[in-house]
Coordinates of C-alpha atoms and ligand atoms in Angstrom, one line a residue:
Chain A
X67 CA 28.7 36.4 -7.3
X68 CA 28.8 39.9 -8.6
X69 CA 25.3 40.3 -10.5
X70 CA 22.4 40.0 -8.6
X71 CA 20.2 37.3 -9.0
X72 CA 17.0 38.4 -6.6
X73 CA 17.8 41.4 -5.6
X74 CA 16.9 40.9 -1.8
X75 CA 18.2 42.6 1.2
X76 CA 20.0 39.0 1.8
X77 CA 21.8 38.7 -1.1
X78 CA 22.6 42.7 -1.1
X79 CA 24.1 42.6 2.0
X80 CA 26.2 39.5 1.6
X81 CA 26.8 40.5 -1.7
X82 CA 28.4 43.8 0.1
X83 CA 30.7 41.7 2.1
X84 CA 28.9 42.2 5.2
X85 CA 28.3 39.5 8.2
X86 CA 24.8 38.7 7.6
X87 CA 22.5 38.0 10.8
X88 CA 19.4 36.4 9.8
X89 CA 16.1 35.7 11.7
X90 CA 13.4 33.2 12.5
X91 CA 9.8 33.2 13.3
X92 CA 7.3 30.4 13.3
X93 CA 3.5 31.7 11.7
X94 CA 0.9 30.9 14.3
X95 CA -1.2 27.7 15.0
X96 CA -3.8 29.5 13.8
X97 CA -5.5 32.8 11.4
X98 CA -4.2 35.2 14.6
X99 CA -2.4 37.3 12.5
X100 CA -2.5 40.0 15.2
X101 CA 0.0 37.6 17.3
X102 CA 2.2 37.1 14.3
X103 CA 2.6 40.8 13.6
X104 CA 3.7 41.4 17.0
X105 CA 6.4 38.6 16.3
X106 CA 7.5 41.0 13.3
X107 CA 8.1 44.1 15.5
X108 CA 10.9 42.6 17.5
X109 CA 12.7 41.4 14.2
X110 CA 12.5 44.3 12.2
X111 CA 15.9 46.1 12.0
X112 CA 17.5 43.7 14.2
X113 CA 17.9 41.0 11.5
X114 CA 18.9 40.9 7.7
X115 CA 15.6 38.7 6.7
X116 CA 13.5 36.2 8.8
X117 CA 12.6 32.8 8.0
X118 CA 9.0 31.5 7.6
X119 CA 9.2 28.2 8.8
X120 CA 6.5 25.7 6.7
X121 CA 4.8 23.5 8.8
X122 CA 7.8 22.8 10.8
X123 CA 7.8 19.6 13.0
X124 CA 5.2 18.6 10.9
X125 CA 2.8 21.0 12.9
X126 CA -0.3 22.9 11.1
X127 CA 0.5 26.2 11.0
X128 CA -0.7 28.9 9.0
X129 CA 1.1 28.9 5.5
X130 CA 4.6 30.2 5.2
X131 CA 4.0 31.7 2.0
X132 CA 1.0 33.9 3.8
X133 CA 3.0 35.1 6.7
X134 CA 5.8 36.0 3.9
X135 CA 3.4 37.8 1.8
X136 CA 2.5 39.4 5.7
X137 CA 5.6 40.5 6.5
X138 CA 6.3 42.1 3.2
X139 CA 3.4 44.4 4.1
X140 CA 5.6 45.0 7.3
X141 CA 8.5 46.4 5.4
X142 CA 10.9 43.0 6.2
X143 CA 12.2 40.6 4.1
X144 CA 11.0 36.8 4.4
X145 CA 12.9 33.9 3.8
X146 CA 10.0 31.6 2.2
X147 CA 10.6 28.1 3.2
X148 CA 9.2 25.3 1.3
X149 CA 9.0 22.1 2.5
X150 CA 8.9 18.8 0.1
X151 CA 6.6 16.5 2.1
X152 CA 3.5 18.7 1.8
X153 CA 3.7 19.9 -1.6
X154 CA 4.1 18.3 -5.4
X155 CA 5.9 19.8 -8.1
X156 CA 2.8 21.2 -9.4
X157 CA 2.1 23.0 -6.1
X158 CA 5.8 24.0 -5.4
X159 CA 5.9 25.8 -9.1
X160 CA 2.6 27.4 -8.4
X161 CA 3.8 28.3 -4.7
X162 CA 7.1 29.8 -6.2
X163 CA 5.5 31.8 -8.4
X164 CA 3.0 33.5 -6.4
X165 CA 6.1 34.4 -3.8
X166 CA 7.6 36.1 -6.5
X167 CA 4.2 37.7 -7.3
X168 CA 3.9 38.8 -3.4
X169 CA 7.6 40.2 -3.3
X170 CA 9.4 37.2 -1.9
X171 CA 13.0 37.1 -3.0
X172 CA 14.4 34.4 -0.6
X173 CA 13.6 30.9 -0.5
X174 CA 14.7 27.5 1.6
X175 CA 14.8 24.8 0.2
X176 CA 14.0 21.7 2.6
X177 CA 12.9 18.5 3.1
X178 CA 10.9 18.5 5.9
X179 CA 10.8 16.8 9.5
X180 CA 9.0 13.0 9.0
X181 CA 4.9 14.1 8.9
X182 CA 5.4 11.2 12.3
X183 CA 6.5 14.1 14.4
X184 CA 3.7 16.5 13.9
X185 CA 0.1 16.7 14.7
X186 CA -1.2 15.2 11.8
X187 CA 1.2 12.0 11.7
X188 CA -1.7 9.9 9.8
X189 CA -1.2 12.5 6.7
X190 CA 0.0 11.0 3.1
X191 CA 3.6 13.1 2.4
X192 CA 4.4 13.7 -0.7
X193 CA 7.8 13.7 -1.6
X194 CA 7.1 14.0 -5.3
X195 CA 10.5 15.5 -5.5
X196 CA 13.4 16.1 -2.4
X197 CA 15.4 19.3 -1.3
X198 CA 18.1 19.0 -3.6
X199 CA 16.1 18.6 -6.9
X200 CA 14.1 21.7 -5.2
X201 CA 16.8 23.9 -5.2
X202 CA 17.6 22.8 -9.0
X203 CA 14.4 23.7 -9.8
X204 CA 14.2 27.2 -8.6
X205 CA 17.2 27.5 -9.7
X206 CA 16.2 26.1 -13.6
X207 CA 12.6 28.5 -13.4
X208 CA 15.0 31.6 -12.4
X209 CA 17.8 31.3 -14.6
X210 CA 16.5 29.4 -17.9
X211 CA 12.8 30.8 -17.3
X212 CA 11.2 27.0 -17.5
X213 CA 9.0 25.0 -15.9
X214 CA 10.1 21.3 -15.0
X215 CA 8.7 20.5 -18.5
X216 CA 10.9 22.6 -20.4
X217 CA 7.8 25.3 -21.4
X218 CA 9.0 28.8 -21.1
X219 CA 7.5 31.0 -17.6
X220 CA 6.2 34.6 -18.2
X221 CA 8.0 36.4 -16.1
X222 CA 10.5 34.0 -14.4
X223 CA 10.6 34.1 -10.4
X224 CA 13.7 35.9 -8.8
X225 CA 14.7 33.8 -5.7
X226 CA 17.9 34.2 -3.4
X227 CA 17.9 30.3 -3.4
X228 CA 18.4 29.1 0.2
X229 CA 19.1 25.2 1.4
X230 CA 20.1 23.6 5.1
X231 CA 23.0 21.5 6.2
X232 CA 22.8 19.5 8.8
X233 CA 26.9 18.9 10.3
X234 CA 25.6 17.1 13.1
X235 CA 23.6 14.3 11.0
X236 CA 25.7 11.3 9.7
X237 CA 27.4 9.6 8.2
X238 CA 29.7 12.4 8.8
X239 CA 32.5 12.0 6.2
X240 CA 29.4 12.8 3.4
X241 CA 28.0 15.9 5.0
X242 CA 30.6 18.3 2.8
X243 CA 29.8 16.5 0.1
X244 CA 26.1 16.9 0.3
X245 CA 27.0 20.8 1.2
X246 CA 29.0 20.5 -2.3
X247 CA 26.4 19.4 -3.9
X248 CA 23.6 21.3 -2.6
X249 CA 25.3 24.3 -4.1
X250 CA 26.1 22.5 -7.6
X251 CA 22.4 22.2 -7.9
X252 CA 22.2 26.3 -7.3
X253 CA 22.2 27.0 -3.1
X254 CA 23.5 30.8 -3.5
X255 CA 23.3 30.8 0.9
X256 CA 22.6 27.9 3.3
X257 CA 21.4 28.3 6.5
X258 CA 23.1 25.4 8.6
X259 CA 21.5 23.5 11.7
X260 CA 21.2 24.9 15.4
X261 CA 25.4 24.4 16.5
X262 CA 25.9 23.6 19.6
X263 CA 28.8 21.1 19.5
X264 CA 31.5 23.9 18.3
X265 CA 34.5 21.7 18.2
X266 CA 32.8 19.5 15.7
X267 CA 31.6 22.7 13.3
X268 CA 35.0 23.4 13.4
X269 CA 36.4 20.3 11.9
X270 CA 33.4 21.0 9.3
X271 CA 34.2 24.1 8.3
X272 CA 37.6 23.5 7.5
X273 CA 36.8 20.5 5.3
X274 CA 34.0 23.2 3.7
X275 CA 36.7 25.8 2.9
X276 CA 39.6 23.0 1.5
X277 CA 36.9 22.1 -0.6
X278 CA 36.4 25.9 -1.2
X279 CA 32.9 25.8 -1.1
X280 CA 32.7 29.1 0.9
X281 CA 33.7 30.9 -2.2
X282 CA 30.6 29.7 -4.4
X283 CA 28.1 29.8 -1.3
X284 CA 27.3 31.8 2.1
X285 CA 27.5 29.9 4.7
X286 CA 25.4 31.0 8.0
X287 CA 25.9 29.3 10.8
X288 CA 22.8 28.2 13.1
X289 CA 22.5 29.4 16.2
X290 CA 19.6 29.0 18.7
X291 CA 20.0 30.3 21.9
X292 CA 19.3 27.9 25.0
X293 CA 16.5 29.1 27.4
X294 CA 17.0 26.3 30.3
X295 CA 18.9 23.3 30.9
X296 CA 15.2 21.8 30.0
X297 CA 15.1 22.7 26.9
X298 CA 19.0 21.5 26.1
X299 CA 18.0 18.3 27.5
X300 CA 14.9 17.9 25.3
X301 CA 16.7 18.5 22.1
X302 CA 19.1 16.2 22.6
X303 CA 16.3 13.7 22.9
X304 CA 14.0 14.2 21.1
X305 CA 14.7 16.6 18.0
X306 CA 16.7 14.0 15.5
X307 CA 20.0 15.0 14.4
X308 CA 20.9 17.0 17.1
X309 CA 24.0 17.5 18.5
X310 CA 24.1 18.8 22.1
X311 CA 27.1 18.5 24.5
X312 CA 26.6 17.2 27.8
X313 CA 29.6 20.0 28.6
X314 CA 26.8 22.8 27.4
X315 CA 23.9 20.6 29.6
X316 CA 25.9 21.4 32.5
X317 CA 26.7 24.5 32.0
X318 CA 23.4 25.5 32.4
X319 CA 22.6 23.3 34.6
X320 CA 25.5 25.0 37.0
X321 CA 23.7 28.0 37.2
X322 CA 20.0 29.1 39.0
X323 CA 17.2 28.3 37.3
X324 CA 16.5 32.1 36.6
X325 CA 20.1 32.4 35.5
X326 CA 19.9 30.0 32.8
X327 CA 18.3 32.1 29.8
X328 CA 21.2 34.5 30.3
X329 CA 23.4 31.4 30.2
X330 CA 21.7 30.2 27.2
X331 CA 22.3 33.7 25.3
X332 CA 25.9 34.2 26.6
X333 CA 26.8 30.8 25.3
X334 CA 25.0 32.2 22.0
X335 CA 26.7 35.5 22.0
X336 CA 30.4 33.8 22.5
X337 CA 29.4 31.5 19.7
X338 CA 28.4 34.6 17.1
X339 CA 31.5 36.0 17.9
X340 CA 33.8 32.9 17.1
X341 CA 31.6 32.7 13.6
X342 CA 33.0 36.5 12.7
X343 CA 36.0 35.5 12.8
X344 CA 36.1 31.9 11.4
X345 CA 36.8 31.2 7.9
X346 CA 34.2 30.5 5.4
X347 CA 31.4 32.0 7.6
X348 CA 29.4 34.6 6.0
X349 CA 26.6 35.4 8.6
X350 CA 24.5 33.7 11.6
X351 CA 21.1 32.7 11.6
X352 CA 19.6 33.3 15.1
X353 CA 17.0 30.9 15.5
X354 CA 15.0 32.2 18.9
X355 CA 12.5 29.5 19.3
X356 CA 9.6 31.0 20.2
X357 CA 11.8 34.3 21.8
X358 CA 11.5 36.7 19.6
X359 CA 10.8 39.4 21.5
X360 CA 14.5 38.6 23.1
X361 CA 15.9 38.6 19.3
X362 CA 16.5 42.7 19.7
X363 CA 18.9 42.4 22.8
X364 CA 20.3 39.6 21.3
X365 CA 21.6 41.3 18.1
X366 CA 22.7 44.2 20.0
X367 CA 24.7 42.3 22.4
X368 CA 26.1 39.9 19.7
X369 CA 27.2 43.8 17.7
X370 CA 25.1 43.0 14.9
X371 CA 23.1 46.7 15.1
X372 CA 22.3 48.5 12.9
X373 CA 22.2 46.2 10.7
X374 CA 23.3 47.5 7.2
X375 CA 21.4 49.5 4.9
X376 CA 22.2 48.5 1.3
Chain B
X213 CA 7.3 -11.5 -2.6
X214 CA 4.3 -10.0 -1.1
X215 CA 4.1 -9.3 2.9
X216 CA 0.9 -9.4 5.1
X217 CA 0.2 -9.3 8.3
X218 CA -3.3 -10.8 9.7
X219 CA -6.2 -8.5 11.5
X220 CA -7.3 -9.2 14.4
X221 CA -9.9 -11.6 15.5
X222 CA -11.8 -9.0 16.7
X223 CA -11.8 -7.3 13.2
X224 CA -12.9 -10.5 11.3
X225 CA -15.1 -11.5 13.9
X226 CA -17.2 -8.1 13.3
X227 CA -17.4 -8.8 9.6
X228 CA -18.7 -12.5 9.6
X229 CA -20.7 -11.4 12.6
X230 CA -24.0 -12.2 10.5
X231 CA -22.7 -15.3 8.9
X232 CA -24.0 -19.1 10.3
X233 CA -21.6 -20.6 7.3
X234 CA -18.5 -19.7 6.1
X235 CA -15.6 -20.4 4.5
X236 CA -12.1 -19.8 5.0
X237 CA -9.9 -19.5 2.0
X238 CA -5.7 -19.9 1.8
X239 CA -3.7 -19.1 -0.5
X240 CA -0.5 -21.4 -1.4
X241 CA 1.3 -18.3 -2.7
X242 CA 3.4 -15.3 -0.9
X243 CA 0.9 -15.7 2.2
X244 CA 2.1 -18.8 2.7
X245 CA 5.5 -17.8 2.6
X246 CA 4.9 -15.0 4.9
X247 CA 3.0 -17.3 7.2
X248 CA 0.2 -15.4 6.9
X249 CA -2.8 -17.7 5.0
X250 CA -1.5 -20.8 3.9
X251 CA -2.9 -24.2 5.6
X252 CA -1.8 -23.8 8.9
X253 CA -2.8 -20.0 9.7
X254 CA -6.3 -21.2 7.4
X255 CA -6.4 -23.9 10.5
X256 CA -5.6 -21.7 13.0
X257 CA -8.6 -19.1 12.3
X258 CA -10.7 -21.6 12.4
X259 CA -10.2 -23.0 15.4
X260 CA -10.1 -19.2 16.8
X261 CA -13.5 -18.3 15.1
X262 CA -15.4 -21.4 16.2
X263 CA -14.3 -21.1 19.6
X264 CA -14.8 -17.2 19.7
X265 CA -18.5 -17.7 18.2
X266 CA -19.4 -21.0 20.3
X267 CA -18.7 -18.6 23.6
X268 CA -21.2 -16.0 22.2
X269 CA -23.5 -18.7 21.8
X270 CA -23.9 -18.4 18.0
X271 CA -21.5 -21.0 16.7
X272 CA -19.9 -20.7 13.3
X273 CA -19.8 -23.3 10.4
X274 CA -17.0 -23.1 9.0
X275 CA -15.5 -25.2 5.5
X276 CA -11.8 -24.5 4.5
X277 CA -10.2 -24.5 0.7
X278 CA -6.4 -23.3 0.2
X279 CA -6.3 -22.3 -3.5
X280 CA -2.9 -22.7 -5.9
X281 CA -3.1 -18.9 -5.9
X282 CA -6.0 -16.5 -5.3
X283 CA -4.6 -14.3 -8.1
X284 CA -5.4 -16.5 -11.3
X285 CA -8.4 -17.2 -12.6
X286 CA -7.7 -20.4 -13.5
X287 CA -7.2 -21.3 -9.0
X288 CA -10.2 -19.0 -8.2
X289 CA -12.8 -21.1 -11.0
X290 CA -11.9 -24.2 -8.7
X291 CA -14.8 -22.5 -6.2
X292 CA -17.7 -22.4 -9.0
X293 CA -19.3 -25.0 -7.2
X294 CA -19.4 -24.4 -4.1
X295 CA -19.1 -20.6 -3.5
X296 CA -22.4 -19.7 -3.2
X297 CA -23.3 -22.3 -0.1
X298 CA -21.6 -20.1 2.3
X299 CA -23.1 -16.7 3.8
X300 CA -19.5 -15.4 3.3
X301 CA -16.2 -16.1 2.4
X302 CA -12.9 -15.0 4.5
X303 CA -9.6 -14.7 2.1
X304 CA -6.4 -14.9 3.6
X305 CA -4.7 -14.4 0.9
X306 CA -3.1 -10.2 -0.2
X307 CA -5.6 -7.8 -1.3
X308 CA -5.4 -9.1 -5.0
X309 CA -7.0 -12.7 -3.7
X310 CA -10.6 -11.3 -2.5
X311 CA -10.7 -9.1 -5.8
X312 CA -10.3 -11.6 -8.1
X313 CA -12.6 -13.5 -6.0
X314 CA -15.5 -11.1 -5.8
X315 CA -14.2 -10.4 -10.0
X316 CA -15.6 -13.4 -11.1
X317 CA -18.3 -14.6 -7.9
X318 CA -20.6 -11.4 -8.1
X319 CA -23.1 -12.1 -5.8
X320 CA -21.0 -13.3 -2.7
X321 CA -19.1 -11.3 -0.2
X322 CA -14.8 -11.5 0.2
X323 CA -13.6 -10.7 3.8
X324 CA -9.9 -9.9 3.6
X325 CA -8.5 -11.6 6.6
X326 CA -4.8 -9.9 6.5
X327 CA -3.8 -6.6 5.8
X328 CA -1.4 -6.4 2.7
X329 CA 1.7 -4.6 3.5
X330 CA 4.6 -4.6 1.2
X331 CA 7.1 -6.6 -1.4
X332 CA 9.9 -7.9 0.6
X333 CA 11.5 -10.7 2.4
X334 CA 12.8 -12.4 5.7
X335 CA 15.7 -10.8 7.0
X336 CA 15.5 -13.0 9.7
X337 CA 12.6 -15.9 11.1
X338 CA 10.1 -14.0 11.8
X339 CA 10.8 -10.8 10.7
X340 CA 10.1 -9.8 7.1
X341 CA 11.2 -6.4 5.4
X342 CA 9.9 -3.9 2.8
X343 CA 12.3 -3.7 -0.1
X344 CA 10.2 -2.4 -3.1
X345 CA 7.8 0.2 -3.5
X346 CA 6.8 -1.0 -7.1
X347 CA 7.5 2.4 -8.5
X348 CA 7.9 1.2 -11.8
X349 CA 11.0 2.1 -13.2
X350 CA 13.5 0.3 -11.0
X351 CA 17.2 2.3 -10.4
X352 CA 18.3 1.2 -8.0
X353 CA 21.9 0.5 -9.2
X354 CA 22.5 3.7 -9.2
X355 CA 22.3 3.3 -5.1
X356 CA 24.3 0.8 -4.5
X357 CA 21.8 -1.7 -5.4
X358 CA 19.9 -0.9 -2.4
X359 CA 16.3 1.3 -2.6
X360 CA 15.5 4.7 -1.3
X361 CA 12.1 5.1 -2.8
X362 CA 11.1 2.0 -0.9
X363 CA 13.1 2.3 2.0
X364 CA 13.7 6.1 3.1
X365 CA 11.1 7.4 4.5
X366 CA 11.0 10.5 1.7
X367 CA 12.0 8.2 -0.7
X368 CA 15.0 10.8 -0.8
X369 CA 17.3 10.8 -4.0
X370 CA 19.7 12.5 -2.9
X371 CA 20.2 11.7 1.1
X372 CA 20.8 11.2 3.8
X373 CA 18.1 13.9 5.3
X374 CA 19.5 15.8 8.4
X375 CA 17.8 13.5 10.5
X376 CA 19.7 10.8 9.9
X377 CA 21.6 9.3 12.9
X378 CA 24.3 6.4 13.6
X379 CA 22.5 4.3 11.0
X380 CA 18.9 5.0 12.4
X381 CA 16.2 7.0 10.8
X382 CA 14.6 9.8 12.2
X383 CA 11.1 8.3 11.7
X384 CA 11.9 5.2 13.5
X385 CA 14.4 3.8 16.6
X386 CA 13.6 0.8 15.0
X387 CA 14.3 1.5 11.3
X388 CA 17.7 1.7 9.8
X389 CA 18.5 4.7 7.5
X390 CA 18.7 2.9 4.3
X391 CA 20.7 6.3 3.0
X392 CA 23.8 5.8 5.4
X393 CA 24.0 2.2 3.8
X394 CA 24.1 3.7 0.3
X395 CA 26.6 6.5 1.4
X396 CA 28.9 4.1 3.0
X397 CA 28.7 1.5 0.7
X398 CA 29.6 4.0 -2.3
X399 CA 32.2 5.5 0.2
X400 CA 34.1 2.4 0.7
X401 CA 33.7 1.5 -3.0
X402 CA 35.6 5.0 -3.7
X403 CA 32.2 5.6 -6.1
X404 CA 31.2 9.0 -4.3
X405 CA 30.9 10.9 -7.5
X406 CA 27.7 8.7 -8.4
X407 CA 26.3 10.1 -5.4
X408 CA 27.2 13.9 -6.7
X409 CA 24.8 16.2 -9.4
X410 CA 21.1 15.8 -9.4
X411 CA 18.8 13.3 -11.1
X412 CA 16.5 14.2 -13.2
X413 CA 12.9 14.4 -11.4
X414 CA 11.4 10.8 -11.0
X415 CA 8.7 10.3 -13.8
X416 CA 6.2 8.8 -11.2
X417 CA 3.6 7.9 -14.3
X418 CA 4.9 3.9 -14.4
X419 CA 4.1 4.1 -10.2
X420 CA 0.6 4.7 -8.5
X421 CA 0.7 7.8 -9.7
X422 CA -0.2 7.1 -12.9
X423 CA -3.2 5.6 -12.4
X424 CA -4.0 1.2 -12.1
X425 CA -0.9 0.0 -13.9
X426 CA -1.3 -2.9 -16.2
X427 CA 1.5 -4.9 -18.1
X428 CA 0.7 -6.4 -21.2
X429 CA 2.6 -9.3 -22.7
X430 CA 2.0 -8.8 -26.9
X431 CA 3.2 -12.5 -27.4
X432 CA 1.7 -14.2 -24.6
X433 CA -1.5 -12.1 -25.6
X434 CA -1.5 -13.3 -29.1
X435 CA -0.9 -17.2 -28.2
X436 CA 2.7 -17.1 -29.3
X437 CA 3.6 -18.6 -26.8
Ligands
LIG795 S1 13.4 1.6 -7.6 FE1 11.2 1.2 -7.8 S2 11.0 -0.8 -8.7 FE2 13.1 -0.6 -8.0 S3 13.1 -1.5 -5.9 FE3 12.7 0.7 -5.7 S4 10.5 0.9 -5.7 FE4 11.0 -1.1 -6.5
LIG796 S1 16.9 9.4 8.2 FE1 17.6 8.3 6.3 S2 15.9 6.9 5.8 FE2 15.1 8.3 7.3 S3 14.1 9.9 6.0 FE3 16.2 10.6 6.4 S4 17.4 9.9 4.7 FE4 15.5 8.8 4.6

């Protein structure tokens, strides 16, 4: 992993050998770009690169590849995320290309939460092709230059090639094997789900680094910060394949309502700093739902500031 | 075989609404099977229409026919006669009935009684299952013999998605993960590495994708045989 392949801040600062801390922020329901730019100013510096999120729940949003090319103007680095349910091969080439065009160096490759969960649930999805043949695909137009058809791209895309794991989805005896093969097909980085259950990632990320895949992929562990016992509660219901103690429910449930946000991010902070020391992780990715203007206490709490300059 | 499920009688009330004559057509094929428009549900409309109508005080006529099958010609020129005494004609058969039907009788109208669904079976009385999505270029042994274009969600080839919990998918409480049964069954056959590298994209030209499909039969064609 010496030569770089996208030449983003990401891959330069893993690349470095430096614990990556890496950002989310959801474009608006809506053109309000003023909104989204505010969203920016509470990420930039604090965080390595954000993540777009496309569409995620299956909500209209506006497009992640917009709000990427955005926040290039804003002097950060996007993570573009694509999803597969909303897009054909056609339109994921075409979308690829015109990141690369905007100055988009990551990517994420995903799925895509079930169109049944958003606002449009009476949409057609696509599913022309799924996350791990998108990943081989970026992958193929980087390194080989091609299109899906074999025909040679002018001027090939560069991408930091991103893709999720889920530890917390089953059957869970596979999920290191689909981590293995996510980055067979070409994941340099993947971004796992929110953690929560830590005694569970654990067991996971041993069985990741006896199967060394830590040495041929970064592995950032998810992190999302609880703001209530509420909102605990209603992930563990509702949001599928998510793992949520009871033991962490009642933590914040022991403490006053006002208290439980600084629960929520001390639970966080003791999490990040378990992940800088375990094996086989190479950064966090801070997923504050909907809190970003929290996200620069967070990182300077967690001892993730300044964030390196490579 | 083909699965449907019938509308409403509301729904094919509104359509013959018009209509003083009718007639209701069965199909001894899948619908049949599916208990859906053989005899007895062809019976059972009927009864439902006439005593529907006779309440609104415009009572309905009604004849009843159950063809062979609705989707050959040979079935469907049985009506030549008599197709063009009726204001309307209800099919109960799948959606490939009333075409064929309005194919060949121009100037009458086809209601489509059920609402065509999927190619599956009876897992258990009563309940019936989607198991094909007709895509055209059938693999699945290399998943366990056991379909994720038909039966995950994303018609995933290389899952299960994140979503996927104790056997259930994400989309659906109701709906088993068809990926976990592929995983474990290629677990416990010690056949992982099948499961490992990616396939090639799906050439979706032989499904829907490529436009109306048709399969021609050179021999059968020619009177071979
Ligand atoms: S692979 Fe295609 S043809 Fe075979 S069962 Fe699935 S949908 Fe039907
Ligand atoms: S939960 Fe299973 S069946 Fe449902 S979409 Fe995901 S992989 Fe497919």
């Amino acid at each position: 992993m010496s030569e770089l392949k996208s030449g983003s801040n990401l891959e330069k600062v893993l690349t470095a050998g430096h614990f990556a801390f890496t950002g989310e922020c959801g474009p608006p329901k809506g053109a309000n770009t003023k909104h989204l730019l505010g969203k920016f100013k509470y990420l930039k510096g604090n965080v390595d690169c954000v993540n777009l999120t496309d569409n995620q729940t299956a909500v209209v949003r506006m497009s992640s590849l917009a709000a990427s090319s955005l926040m290039v103007g804003q002097g950060l680095e996007p993570n573009f995320q694509m999803v597969c349910r909303d897009r054909n091969r056609l339109a994921m080439m075409s979308d690829i290309l015109g990141a690369h065009a905007l100055g988009v160096r990551n990517m994420l490759c995903l799925s895509g939460d079930h169109q049944s969960f958003g606002n449009h649930p009476q949409a057609k999805n696509v599913h022309d092709i799924d996350s791990m043949q998108l990943i081989a695909m970026v992958k193929k137009m980087r390194d080989e230059g091609k299109f899906m058809n074999g025909d040679d791209i002018d001027v090939p895309p560069e991408m930091f090639i991103g893709a999720a794991c889920n530890p917390f989805a089953d059957p869970y005896e596979y999920r290191v094997y689909r981590l293995a093969n996510k980055i067979e097909a070409g994941a340099d980085f993947i971004q796992t789900q929110c953690i929560f259950n830590m005694e569970k990632f654990r067991d996971f990320m041993k069985k990741t680094v006896d199967m060394g895949l830590h040495e041929k992929s970064y592995i950032l562990a998810g992190v999302t910060p609880m703001k209530n016992a509420g909102m605990a509660n209603f992930m563990k219901k509702f949001v599928p394949g998510m793992d949520i103690p009871d033991e962490l429910i009642n933590r914040l449930k022991g403490v006053e309502k006002k208290d439980q946000a600084e629960e929520g991010i001390k639970f966080a902070l003791e999490q990040v700093e378990e992940f800088k020391a375990m094996e086989g992780v190479a950064g966090v990715h801070m997923m504050a739902i909907e809190w970003e203007h929290r996200v620069p206490e967070i990182a300077k709490r967690a001892g993730m500031l300044p964030r390196p300059v490579v | 075989m083909i699965v449907a499920d019938r509308k409403s009688l509301e729904e094919i009330l509104a359509m013959v609404a018009d209509n003083k004559k009718i007639l209701i057509l069965g199909c001894k094929g899948c619908v049949t099977v599916c208990n859906v428009g053989g005899l007895k549900e062809v019976e059972i409309l009927t009864s439902s229409l006439k005593i529907a109508r006779k309440k609104l005080g415009k009572p309905l006529d009604i004849d009843i026919q159950v063809l062979e099958r609705q989707c050959d010609n040979e079935y469907v020129a049985e009506l030549s006669e008599s197709v063009n005494d009726y204001d309307g004609v209800i099919s109960m058969a799948c959606g490939v009935g009333p075409q064929f039907l309005s194919e060949m009788y121009k100037t009458q109208v086809f209601y489509p009684a059920v609402n065509t669904t999927f190619f599956g079976g009876a897992t258990q009385h009563g309940v019936w299952e989607e198991r094909c999505a007709g895509c055209g270029t059938c693999g699945i042994h290399m998943f366990g013999g056991l379909c994720p274009i038909a039966r995950c969600a994303k018609s995933l080839l290389h899952g299960p998605c994140g979503g996927s919990s104790e056997g259930i998918c994400e989309v659906n409480a109701d709906t088993e993960c068809i990926w976990d049964s592929i995983v474990k069954k290629k677990m416990e056959a010690g056949q992982l590495e099948d499961l490992m590298g990616v396939k090639g994209l799906k050439d979706w030209t032989t499904a829907r994708d490529g436009g109306p499909r048709r399969s021609i039969r050179e021999e059968l064609v020619q009177g071979k045989i």
